[in-house]
CSV table of C-alpha atoms in Angstrom, one decimal:
chain,number,residue,atom,x,y,z
A,1,MET,CA,27.6,37.0,12.7
A,2,VAL,CA,27.1,34.6,15.4
A,3,THR,CA,29.0,34.2,18.6
A,4,VAL,CA,29.2,30.9,20.3
A,5,LEU,CA,28.4,31.0,24.0
A,6,GLU,CA,28.2,27.0,24.8
A,7,LYS,CA,28.4,23.9,23.1
A,8,SER,CA,26.8,21.0,24.8
A,9,ARG,CA,26.0,17.4,24.5
A,10,VAL,CA,22.5,16.4,25.5
A,11,SER,CA,21.3,12.8,26.2
A,12,PRO,CA,18.1,11.2,27.3
A,13,PRO,CA,18.1,11.0,31.4
A,14,PRO,CA,20.6,7.8,32.2
A,15,GLY,CA,19.0,4.4,32.2
A,16,THR,CA,15.7,5.4,31.0
A,17,ASN,CA,16.8,4.2,27.6
A,18,ALA,CA,17.4,0.6,26.3
A,19,GLU,CA,19.4,0.0,23.3
A,20,LYS,CA,17.1,0.9,19.8
A,21,SER,CA,17.5,-0.2,16.4
A,22,LEU,CA,15.1,1.3,13.6
A,23,PRO,CA,16.0,-0.8,10.5
A,24,LEU,CA,15.7,2.0,7.4
A,25,THR,CA,12.3,0.9,5.7
A,26,PHE,CA,12.0,1.5,2.1
A,27,PHE,CA,10.2,4.5,2.9
A,28,ASP,CA,14.0,5.9,4.6
A,29,PHE,CA,16.0,4.6,2.0
A,30,LEU,CA,14.1,6.9,-0.5
A,31,TRP,CA,15.8,10.1,1.2
A,32,LEU,CA,19.2,8.5,2.4
A,33,ARG,CA,21.0,10.4,-0.2
A,34,PHE,CA,19.2,13.9,0.2
A,35,ARG,CA,21.0,16.6,1.9
A,36,PRO,CA,20.1,17.2,5.6
A,37,VAL,CA,17.2,19.4,6.1
A,38,GLY,CA,17.3,22.5,8.0
A,39,ARG,CA,14.6,24.8,9.7
A,40,VAL,CA,14.3,27.8,11.8
A,41,ILE,CA,11.8,28.7,14.5
A,42,PHE,CA,11.9,32.5,15.9
A,43,PHE,CA,10.2,33.7,18.9
A,44,ASP,CA,10.3,37.1,20.6
A,45,ILE,CA,11.7,37.1,24.0
A,46,PRO,CA,13.2,40.5,24.9
A,47,CYS,CA,15.6,39.2,27.1
A,48,SER,CA,19.3,39.7,28.3
A,49,THR,CA,22.0,37.3,26.7
A,50,ASN,CA,23.1,36.9,31.0
A,51,HIS,CA,19.4,36.1,31.4
A,52,PHE,CA,19.2,34.0,28.5
A,53,THR,CA,22.1,31.8,29.4
A,54,GLN,CA,21.6,31.7,33.3
A,55,ASN,CA,17.9,31.3,33.4
A,56,ILE,CA,16.7,29.9,30.4
A,57,VAL,CA,19.5,27.3,28.7
A,58,PRO,CA,19.1,25.1,31.8
A,59,TYR,CA,15.3,24.8,31.3
A,60,LEU,CA,15.8,24.2,27.8
A,61,LYS,CA,18.5,21.3,28.2
A,62,THR,CA,16.2,19.7,31.1
A,63,SER,CA,13.2,19.6,29.0
A,64,LEU,CA,15.5,18.5,25.7
A,65,SER,CA,16.7,15.5,27.8
A,66,HIS,CA,13.1,14.7,28.7
A,67,ALA,CA,11.9,14.8,25.1
A,68,LEU,CA,14.9,12.7,23.9
A,69,GLU,CA,13.4,10.2,26.7
A,70,GLN,CA,10.8,9.6,24.2
A,71,PHE,CA,12.7,10.4,20.9
A,72,SER,CA,15.8,8.4,21.8
A,73,PRO,CA,16.6,7.5,18.2
A,74,LEU,CA,17.5,11.4,17.6
A,75,ALA,CA,20.0,11.0,20.0
A,76,GLY,CA,21.7,8.2,18.1
A,77,ASN,CA,23.4,7.2,14.8
A,78,LEU,CA,22.5,6.1,11.4
A,79,ILE,CA,24.5,3.1,10.7
A,80,LYS,CA,25.4,2.2,7.3
A,81,PRO,CA,27.6,-1.1,6.7
A,82,SER,CA,30.7,-0.9,5.0
A,83,ASN,CA,29.2,-3.6,2.6
A,84,ILE,CA,25.8,-3.1,1.5
A,85,ASN,CA,25.3,-7.3,0.8
A,86,SER,CA,26.4,-7.4,4.7
A,87,GLU,CA,24.3,-8.9,7.1
A,88,THR,CA,24.6,-5.8,9.3
A,89,GLU,CA,21.5,-3.5,8.6
A,90,PHE,CA,21.0,0.3,7.3
A,91,GLN,CA,19.5,1.5,10.7
A,92,ILE,CA,19.1,4.5,13.1
A,93,ARG,CA,20.7,3.0,16.4
A,94,TYR,CA,20.8,4.4,20.1
A,95,VAL,CA,22.8,3.4,23.2
A,96,ASP,CA,22.4,4.5,26.4
A,97,GLY,CA,24.8,7.4,26.4
A,98,ASP,CA,24.2,8.7,23.2
A,99,SER,CA,23.7,12.4,22.8
A,100,VAL,CA,22.8,15.4,20.6
A,101,SER,CA,24.8,18.6,19.8
A,102,VAL,CA,23.3,21.6,20.9
A,103,THR,CA,25.2,24.8,20.2
A,104,PHE,CA,23.8,27.9,22.2
A,105,ALA,CA,24.8,31.4,20.4
A,106,GLU,CA,24.3,35.1,20.6
A,107,CYS,CA,23.7,37.0,17.7
A,108,ILE,CA,23.6,40.9,17.2
A,109,ASP,CA,22.4,41.6,14.1
A,110,ASP,CA,19.1,42.7,12.8
A,111,PHE,CA,16.3,40.1,14.5
A,112,ILE,CA,13.8,41.9,13.0
A,113,HIS,CA,15.0,42.0,9.2
A,114,ILE,CA,16.6,38.3,9.6
A,115,SER,CA,13.1,36.8,10.6
A,116,GLY,CA,11.0,39.0,7.9
A,117,ASN,CA,9.0,38.3,4.6
A,118,GLN,CA,11.1,40.3,2.3
A,119,VAL,CA,13.7,39.7,0.0
A,120,ARG,CA,17.0,38.8,2.0
A,121,ASP,CA,20.3,37.0,1.2
A,122,ALA,CA,19.6,33.6,0.7
A,123,ASP,CA,22.3,32.4,2.9
A,124,ILE,CA,21.4,34.7,5.8
A,125,LEU,CA,19.9,31.8,7.7
A,126,ASN,CA,22.8,29.3,7.7
A,127,PRO,CA,24.7,30.6,10.9
A,128,LEU,CA,21.3,29.9,12.4
A,129,VAL,CA,21.5,26.2,12.1
A,130,PRO,CA,24.4,23.7,13.2
A,131,GLN,CA,26.2,21.4,11.0
A,132,LEU,CA,25.4,17.6,11.7
A,133,PRO,CA,28.6,16.3,13.8
A,134,GLY,CA,31.2,14.2,11.7
A,135,VAL,CA,30.8,10.4,10.8
A,136,THR,CA,32.7,8.2,13.1
A,137,ALA,CA,33.6,4.2,12.6
A,138,VAL,CA,31.9,1.3,14.7
A,139,ASN,CA,31.9,-2.2,15.0
A,140,LEU,CA,28.8,-3.8,14.6
A,141,SER,CA,29.1,-7.9,15.0
A,142,GLY,CA,32.6,-7.9,13.8
A,143,GLU,CA,31.8,-5.4,10.8
A,144,GLU,CA,33.2,-1.9,10.6
A,145,CYS,CA,30.4,0.7,10.0
A,146,SER,CA,29.8,4.1,9.7
A,147,ALA,CA,27.9,6.1,12.4
A,148,SER,CA,26.4,9.8,11.3
A,149,PRO,CA,24.3,11.6,13.9
A,150,VAL,CA,21.0,12.5,12.8
A,151,LEU,CA,20.3,15.6,14.8
A,152,ALA,CA,21.7,18.9,16.0
A,153,ILE,CA,20.3,21.8,17.5
A,154,GLN,CA,21.3,25.3,17.9
A,155,VAL,CA,19.6,28.1,19.8
A,156,THR,CA,20.5,31.5,19.3
A,157,ILE,CA,19.7,34.9,21.5
A,158,PHE,CA,19.4,37.9,19.9
A,159,PRO,CA,19.6,40.2,23.0
A,160,ASN,CA,16.5,41.9,24.1
A,161,TYR,CA,14.9,40.9,20.7
A,162,GLY,CA,14.1,37.2,20.5
A,163,VAL,CA,15.3,33.8,20.2
A,164,CYS,CA,15.9,31.5,17.0
A,165,PHE,CA,15.9,27.5,17.5
A,166,GLY,CA,17.8,26.2,14.4
A,167,PHE,CA,17.4,22.4,13.7
A,168,THR,CA,19.6,19.9,11.4
A,169,HIS,CA,18.6,16.6,10.7
A,170,SER,CA,18.9,13.7,8.3
A,171,HIS,CA,15.8,13.1,6.2
A,172,ALA,CA,16.7,9.4,6.3
A,173,ALA,CA,16.0,9.3,10.1
A,174,ALA,CA,12.3,11.2,10.0
A,175,ASP,CA,10.0,12.9,7.5
A,176,GLY,CA,8.4,16.3,8.6
A,177,ARG,CA,5.6,15.1,10.3
A,178,GLY,CA,8.4,12.9,12.6
A,179,ILE,CA,10.7,15.8,13.6
A,180,PHE,CA,7.8,18.0,14.1
A,181,ASN,CA,6.2,15.6,16.8
A,182,PHE,CA,9.9,15.9,18.5
A,183,ILE,CA,9.7,19.8,18.5
A,184,MET,CA,6.1,19.6,19.4
A,185,ALA,CA,7.2,17.5,22.4
A,186,TRP,CA,10.1,19.5,23.5
A,187,ALA,CA,8.5,22.8,23.0
A,188,SER,CA,5.4,21.4,25.3
A,189,LEU,CA,8.1,20.1,28.0
A,190,ALA,CA,9.9,23.3,28.0
A,191,LYS,CA,6.7,25.4,28.6
A,192,GLN,CA,5.7,23.2,31.4
A,193,VAL,CA,9.2,23.6,32.9
A,194,MET,CA,9.2,27.6,32.7
A,195,THR,CA,5.8,28.2,33.5
A,196,LYS,CA,5.4,25.2,36.3
A,197,ALA,CA,2.3,24.2,34.4
A,198,ASP,CA,0.5,21.0,35.4
A,199,ALA,CA,2.1,17.9,33.6
A,200,ALA,CA,-1.5,16.8,32.5
A,201,ASP,CA,-1.3,20.1,30.4
A,202,CYS,CA,1.8,18.7,28.4
A,203,ASN,CA,0.9,18.0,24.8
A,204,LEU,CA,3.4,15.0,24.8
A,205,GLN,CA,2.5,12.2,22.3
A,206,SER,CA,4.6,8.9,22.6
A,207,PRO,CA,6.3,8.2,19.2
A,208,TYR,CA,5.2,5.1,17.6
A,209,TYR,CA,8.2,2.7,16.6
A,210,ASP,CA,6.6,-0.6,15.5
A,211,ARG,CA,7.8,-1.1,12.0
A,212,THR,CA,6.5,-4.8,12.0
A,213,SER,CA,2.8,-3.6,10.5
A,214,LEU,CA,4.7,-1.7,7.7
A,215,LYS,CA,4.1,-4.6,4.8
A,216,ASP,CA,6.6,-4.5,2.1
A,217,PRO,CA,4.6,-7.0,-0.6
A,218,LEU,CA,6.6,-5.7,-3.6
A,219,GLY,CA,10.2,-6.0,-2.2
A,220,LEU,CA,10.7,-2.2,-2.1
A,221,THR,CA,13.5,-2.4,0.8
A,222,THR,CA,15.7,-4.8,-1.3
A,223,MET,CA,15.2,-2.5,-4.5
A,224,TYR,CA,15.7,0.8,-2.7
A,225,LYS,CA,18.8,-0.3,-0.4
A,226,SER,CA,20.2,-1.5,-3.9
A,227,TYR,CA,19.9,1.8,-5.7
A,228,PHE,CA,20.1,4.2,-2.7
A,229,GLY,CA,22.3,2.5,-0.4
A,230,GLY,CA,24.5,1.2,-3.0
A,231,THR,CA,25.6,4.8,-4.4
A,232,TYR,CA,25.4,6.2,-0.8
A,233,MET,CA,28.8,7.7,-1.2
A,234,ALA,CA,28.4,9.2,-4.4
A,235,GLU,CA,27.2,12.6,-4.7
A,236,ARG,CA,23.9,13.1,-3.2
A,237,ILE,CA,20.9,13.2,-5.1
A,238,GLU,CA,20.7,17.1,-5.3
A,239,LYS,CA,23.7,17.1,-7.1
A,240,ASP,CA,21.9,15.6,-10.0
A,241,ILE,CA,19.7,18.3,-10.4
A,242,PRO,CA,21.3,20.9,-12.6
A,243,ASP,CA,21.1,24.8,-11.1
A,244,GLN,CA,19.2,26.4,-14.4
A,245,SER,CA,18.6,29.8,-12.3
A,246,ALA,CA,19.5,32.4,-14.9
A,247,GLY,CA,21.1,34.5,-12.1
A,248,ASP,CA,23.8,34.4,-9.4
A,249,ILE,CA,23.1,36.1,-6.4
A,250,LYS,CA,20.4,34.1,-4.8
A,251,VAL,CA,17.9,35.7,-2.3
A,252,ARG,CA,14.8,34.4,-0.1
A,253,ALA,CA,11.5,35.7,0.1
A,254,THR,CA,8.1,34.6,1.8
A,255,PHE,CA,5.1,35.5,-0.2
A,256,ILE,CA,1.5,35.1,1.5
A,257,LEU,CA,-1.3,33.3,-0.3
A,258,LYS,CA,-4.6,34.1,1.3
A,259,LYS,CA,-7.6,31.8,1.4
A,260,ALA,CA,-9.8,34.1,-0.7
A,261,ASN,CA,-7.4,34.0,-3.5
A,262,ILE,CA,-6.9,30.1,-3.1
A,263,GLU,CA,-10.7,29.6,-3.0
A,264,ALA,CA,-10.9,32.1,-6.4
A,265,LEU,CA,-8.1,29.9,-7.9
A,266,LYS,CA,-9.9,26.5,-7.1
A,267,SER,CA,-13.3,27.7,-8.3
A,268,LEU,CA,-12.1,28.8,-11.9
A,269,VAL,CA,-10.3,25.6,-12.1
A,270,ILE,CA,-13.5,23.7,-11.3
A,271,LYS,CA,-15.4,25.7,-13.6
A,272,LYS,CA,-12.9,25.1,-16.2
A,273,LYS,CA,-12.1,22.0,-15.4
A,274,PRO,CA,-15.3,20.3,-14.3
A,275,ALA,CA,-13.9,16.6,-15.2
A,276,VAL,CA,-10.6,16.9,-13.3
A,277,PRO,CA,-11.1,14.2,-10.5
A,278,TYR,CA,-8.9,16.1,-7.6
A,279,VAL,CA,-9.0,19.8,-7.1
A,280,SER,CA,-7.9,20.5,-3.6
A,281,SER,CA,-6.9,23.9,-2.1
A,282,LEU,CA,-3.6,22.9,-2.1
A,283,THR,CA,-3.9,21.5,-5.8
A,284,ALA,CA,-5.0,24.8,-6.7
A,285,ALA,CA,-2.2,26.7,-4.4
A,286,CYS,CA,0.5,24.7,-6.1
A,287,ALA,CA,-1.0,25.2,-9.9
A,288,TYR,CA,-1.0,28.6,-9.5
A,289,ILE,CA,2.6,28.8,-8.0
A,290,TRP,CA,3.9,26.2,-10.7
A,291,THR,CA,2.5,28.7,-13.5
A,292,CYS,CA,3.9,31.7,-11.9
A,293,LEU,CA,7.4,29.8,-12.0
A,294,ALA,CA,7.2,29.0,-15.5
A,295,LYS,CA,6.4,32.6,-16.3
A,296,THR,CA,9.2,33.8,-14.5
A,297,ARG,CA,11.4,31.3,-16.4
A,298,ALA,CA,10.1,32.6,-19.4
A,299,ALA,CA,10.6,36.2,-18.7
A,300,VAL,CA,14.1,35.8,-17.7
A,301,VAL,CA,15.2,32.9,-20.1
A,302,GLU,CA,14.9,33.1,-23.8
A,303,GLY,CA,14.2,30.3,-26.0
A,304,MET,CA,13.7,26.9,-24.6
A,305,GLU,CA,9.7,27.2,-24.8
A,306,GLN,CA,9.7,23.3,-25.2
A,307,GLU,CA,11.4,22.7,-22.2
A,308,PRO,CA,9.9,20.2,-19.4
A,309,LEU,CA,9.3,21.6,-16.2
A,310,ASN,CA,8.6,19.3,-13.1
A,311,PHE,CA,7.0,20.1,-9.8
A,312,LEU,CA,7.3,17.5,-7.3
A,313,ILE,CA,4.7,17.2,-4.1
A,314,ALA,CA,4.8,14.8,-1.6
A,315,TYR,CA,2.1,13.2,0.6
A,316,ASP,CA,1.9,11.4,3.9
A,317,CYS,CA,1.2,7.7,3.4
A,318,ARG,CA,0.7,6.8,7.2
A,319,ALA,CA,-3.3,7.0,7.3
A,320,ARG,CA,-3.4,5.6,3.8
A,321,LEU,CA,-1.4,2.2,4.2
A,322,ASP,CA,-2.9,-1.1,5.0
A,323,PRO,CA,-3.1,-1.3,8.0
A,324,PRO,CA,-2.8,2.4,8.7
A,325,LEU,CA,0.2,3.7,10.9
A,326,PRO,CA,-0.8,6.2,13.5
A,327,ALA,CA,0.3,10.2,12.9
A,328,SER,CA,3.0,9.5,15.9
A,329,TYR,CA,4.8,7.3,13.5
A,330,PHE,CA,8.7,8.0,13.8
A,331,GLY,CA,10.6,7.7,10.9
A,332,ASN,CA,9.7,8.5,6.9
A,333,CYS,CA,6.3,7.6,5.6
A,334,ILE,CA,6.4,10.0,2.7
A,335,LEU,CA,5.9,9.3,-1.1
A,336,ALA,CA,5.8,11.7,-3.9
A,337,SER,CA,4.0,13.0,-7.2
A,338,THR,CA,5.5,14.4,-10.2
A,339,SER,CA,4.1,16.4,-12.8
A,340,VAL,CA,5.7,17.5,-15.8
A,341,GLU,CA,4.7,20.0,-18.5
A,342,ARG,CA,6.1,21.9,-21.3
A,343,ARG,CA,7.0,25.6,-20.1
A,344,GLU,CA,5.3,27.4,-23.0
A,345,ILE,CA,1.9,25.3,-21.9
A,346,LEU,CA,2.4,26.5,-18.2
A,347,ALA,CA,3.3,30.1,-19.2
A,348,GLY,CA,0.2,30.4,-21.4
A,349,GLU,CA,-3.1,31.6,-21.0
A,350,GLU,CA,-4.7,28.3,-20.1
A,351,GLY,CA,-1.3,27.3,-17.8
A,352,LEU,CA,-3.3,27.4,-14.6
A,353,PHE,CA,-5.9,25.2,-15.6
A,354,THR,CA,-3.3,22.9,-17.3
A,355,ALA,CA,-1.5,22.6,-14.3
A,356,ALA,CA,-4.0,22.1,-11.8
A,357,GLU,CA,-5.1,19.3,-14.2
A,358,VAL,CA,-1.9,17.3,-14.4
A,359,ILE,CA,-1.4,17.9,-10.5
A,360,GLY,CA,-4.9,16.9,-9.4
A,361,LYS,CA,-5.0,13.7,-11.6
A,362,GLY,CA,-1.3,12.6,-10.6
A,363,LEU,CA,-2.5,13.2,-7.1
A,364,TYR,CA,-5.8,11.2,-8.0
A,365,THR,CA,-4.3,8.5,-9.4
A,366,LYS,CA,-1.8,7.7,-6.5
A,367,LEU,CA,-4.0,8.5,-3.4
A,368,ASN,CA,-7.3,6.6,-4.8
A,369,ASN,CA,-5.6,3.7,-6.4
A,370,LYS,CA,-7.7,0.5,-5.4
A,371,GLU,CA,-4.3,-1.6,-5.1
A,372,GLY,CA,-3.4,0.8,-2.5
A,373,VAL,CA,-1.0,3.8,-2.1
A,374,LEU,CA,2.2,1.3,-2.5
A,375,ASN,CA,0.4,0.3,-6.2
A,376,ASN,CA,3.5,0.7,-8.6
A,377,ALA,CA,5.9,2.3,-6.1
A,378,GLN,CA,8.3,-0.2,-7.5
A,379,THR,CA,8.3,2.3,-10.6
A,380,PHE,CA,9.1,5.2,-8.7
A,381,LEU,CA,12.8,5.5,-9.5
A,382,THR,CA,11.9,5.6,-13.1
A,383,THR,CA,8.8,7.7,-13.0
A,384,GLU,CA,8.9,10.6,-10.3
A,385,PHE,CA,12.9,11.0,-10.5
A,386,ALA,CA,12.8,10.8,-14.4
A,387,GLY,CA,13.2,14.6,-14.8
A,388,VAL,CA,16.2,14.4,-12.4
A,389,ARG,CA,17.9,11.7,-14.4
A,390,ARG,CA,17.3,13.8,-17.7
A,391,ARG,CA,18.7,16.8,-16.0
A,392,GLU,CA,15.6,19.0,-16.6
A,393,TRP,CA,14.2,22.0,-14.7
A,394,TYR,CA,12.8,20.4,-11.3
A,395,VAL,CA,11.5,21.8,-8.2
A,396,GLY,CA,9.9,20.1,-5.0
A,397,VAL,CA,7.4,21.4,-2.3
A,398,ALA,CA,9.1,20.9,1.1
A,399,GLY,CA,6.7,21.7,4.3
A,400,SER,CA,3.2,20.9,5.0
A,401,PRO,CA,0.4,23.2,5.9
A,402,LYS,CA,-1.0,20.5,7.8
A,403,LEU,CA,2.2,20.7,10.5
A,404,ASP,CA,1.2,24.0,12.0
A,405,TYR,CA,4.1,25.4,13.5
A,406,TYR,CA,2.6,28.9,14.3
A,407,ASN,CA,-0.4,27.7,16.5
A,408,THR,CA,1.1,24.4,17.9
A,409,ILE,CA,4.8,24.8,19.3
A,410,ASP,CA,5.0,27.0,22.2
A,411,PHE,CA,8.1,26.9,24.4
A,412,GLY,CA,6.6,29.2,27.0
A,413,TRP,CA,6.8,32.4,25.4
A,414,GLY,CA,3.7,32.3,22.7
A,415,ARG,CA,3.4,31.6,19.1
A,416,PRO,CA,6.3,31.7,16.9
A,417,ARG,CA,7.4,35.0,15.0
A,418,LYS,CA,8.4,32.9,12.1
A,419,PHE,CA,9.1,29.4,10.7
A,420,GLU,CA,11.1,28.8,7.8
A,421,PHE,CA,13.1,26.1,5.8
A,422,VAL,CA,17.2,27.4,5.3
A,423,SER,CA,17.8,25.9,1.7
A,424,GLU,CA,15.0,24.5,0.2
A,425,PRO,CA,14.1,26.4,-2.7
A,426,LEU,CA,10.5,26.3,-2.6
A,427,SER,CA,8.3,25.4,0.9
A,428,ILE,CA,4.6,26.0,2.1
A,429,SER,CA,3.8,26.4,5.5
A,430,ARG,CA,0.1,27.3,7.3
A,431,CYS,CA,0.6,31.3,7.9
A,432,LYS,CA,1.5,32.9,11.0
A,433,ASP,CA,-1.3,35.2,10.9
A,434,SER,CA,-4.1,33.0,9.7
A,435,LYS,CA,-4.8,29.2,10.1
A,436,VAL,CA,-6.2,29.1,6.7
A,437,ASP,CA,-3.7,31.3,4.6
A,438,LEU,CA,-0.3,29.8,3.3
A,439,GLU,CA,3.2,31.1,3.3
A,440,LEU,CA,5.4,30.4,0.2
A,441,GLY,CA,9.1,30.5,0.9
A,442,LEU,CA,11.1,30.9,-2.2
A,443,ILE,CA,14.9,30.8,-3.0
A,444,MET,CA,16.1,32.1,-6.3
A,445,PRO,CA,18.3,34.6,-8.1
A,446,LYS,CA,17.4,38.3,-7.3
A,447,ASN,CA,16.5,39.0,-10.7
A,448,GLU,CA,14.1,36.1,-11.0
A,449,VAL,CA,12.3,36.7,-7.2
A,450,ASP,CA,11.6,40.7,-8.6
A,451,VAL,CA,9.7,39.1,-12.0
A,452,PHE,CA,8.3,36.2,-9.7
A,453,SER,CA,6.7,38.8,-7.4
A,454,SER,CA,5.6,40.9,-10.0
A,455,ILE,CA,3.6,38.1,-11.6
A,456,PHE,CA,2.5,36.4,-8.5
A,457,ALA,CA,0.6,39.7,-7.3
A,458,GLN,CA,-0.9,40.7,-11.0
A,459,GLY,CA,-2.0,36.9,-11.0
A,460,LEU,CA,-3.7,37.3,-7.8
A,461,ALA,CA,-5.1,40.9,-8.3
A,462,GLY,CA,-6.6,39.4,-11.9
A,463,VAL,CA,-8.2,36.3,-10.0
A,464,SER,CA,-10.1,38.7,-7.4
A,465,THR,CA,-11.1,41.4,-10.0
């Protein structure tokens, strides 16, 4: 499917960055055992492979180097000491000369099909994102540690149709906001170089690296380090979640949830459950998705009506900390709220209202606690991941509508054609065709997608009538 044209290593400009070490915080340790995250961004650009390699690749390399000048930790490595009790810290470490692996490739398959919304093979995007380079050994202060690259990039040309940017990054290095800020900076610099725009027009916001203002009164770093760091060489946490799907051939599809539908759902919930303290548009959307998934499961898996279904939503803590961190803070700064309810309840007539109530109360409790957003964070492992420990049905939402790839990321060719996560079972993002609609990315067995599609459409038709 994909032919490699060139493999490169791109570094920040020589001598522009001193060594930088970012110790992992408790937020980072939470995601240490999660698999690398892959995402793709497609752009329409009808150029030949020769034009791409001769005229576009050099600009991309130059602009990427300058973006890494600001985001040098992404060119570095995740350092893990061999002994968890060592004085050497788990850290993201950059030294002069470190670089990012960048692959330039060509694909002659159907660009329109691959970047579409329709049902496609679940693995169709896999060849468009790179694997992170292998782990190496380094010696720090006399101790042998492992060094794992945290970012790899692949740019694939579809001759005379378009280009796909594929990113794979370690979740321990940064959350979605941190990676989004980096991609936005690279795109802005590339556009400036390719269009010869004024430097003042470049959308480049320097990342904020200071971690001294991130307070840890509960000792969460030690606690999370002991759990996630101490078991790092074991299976990743996703392996703890059983695959309870009812089919074997997995596919992906994108669904659109329009603003009018979201507002109608929200109004129904508020009317039926006026005492629910927190009913946002995202709450209503997630409640609807959760109930559609429950009804799908009820249709394809007989019995097990009492099984608990876990639904996780992550939220950004930057502005909610005391003191708050800026939006440009680089690293992880997200926690999660997990809602649990029985399948028969969610799939029933009152399912939407129950789902919205459970999600809304959970988020409200966490976001409006008088003791702060970190209150009771020491119980996170035994509460939010309790369903995982019990090996129950579990799905988490990847992405955020606040990270607007379609209207913010521009490498010089205009708005993206499609943004998508590669392996996440459920993702939510801002819609391509409207700033107020949502795109839902789903990966599940083909028979389940067919059922979900029907339930999703019928439910929205009922709301709008």
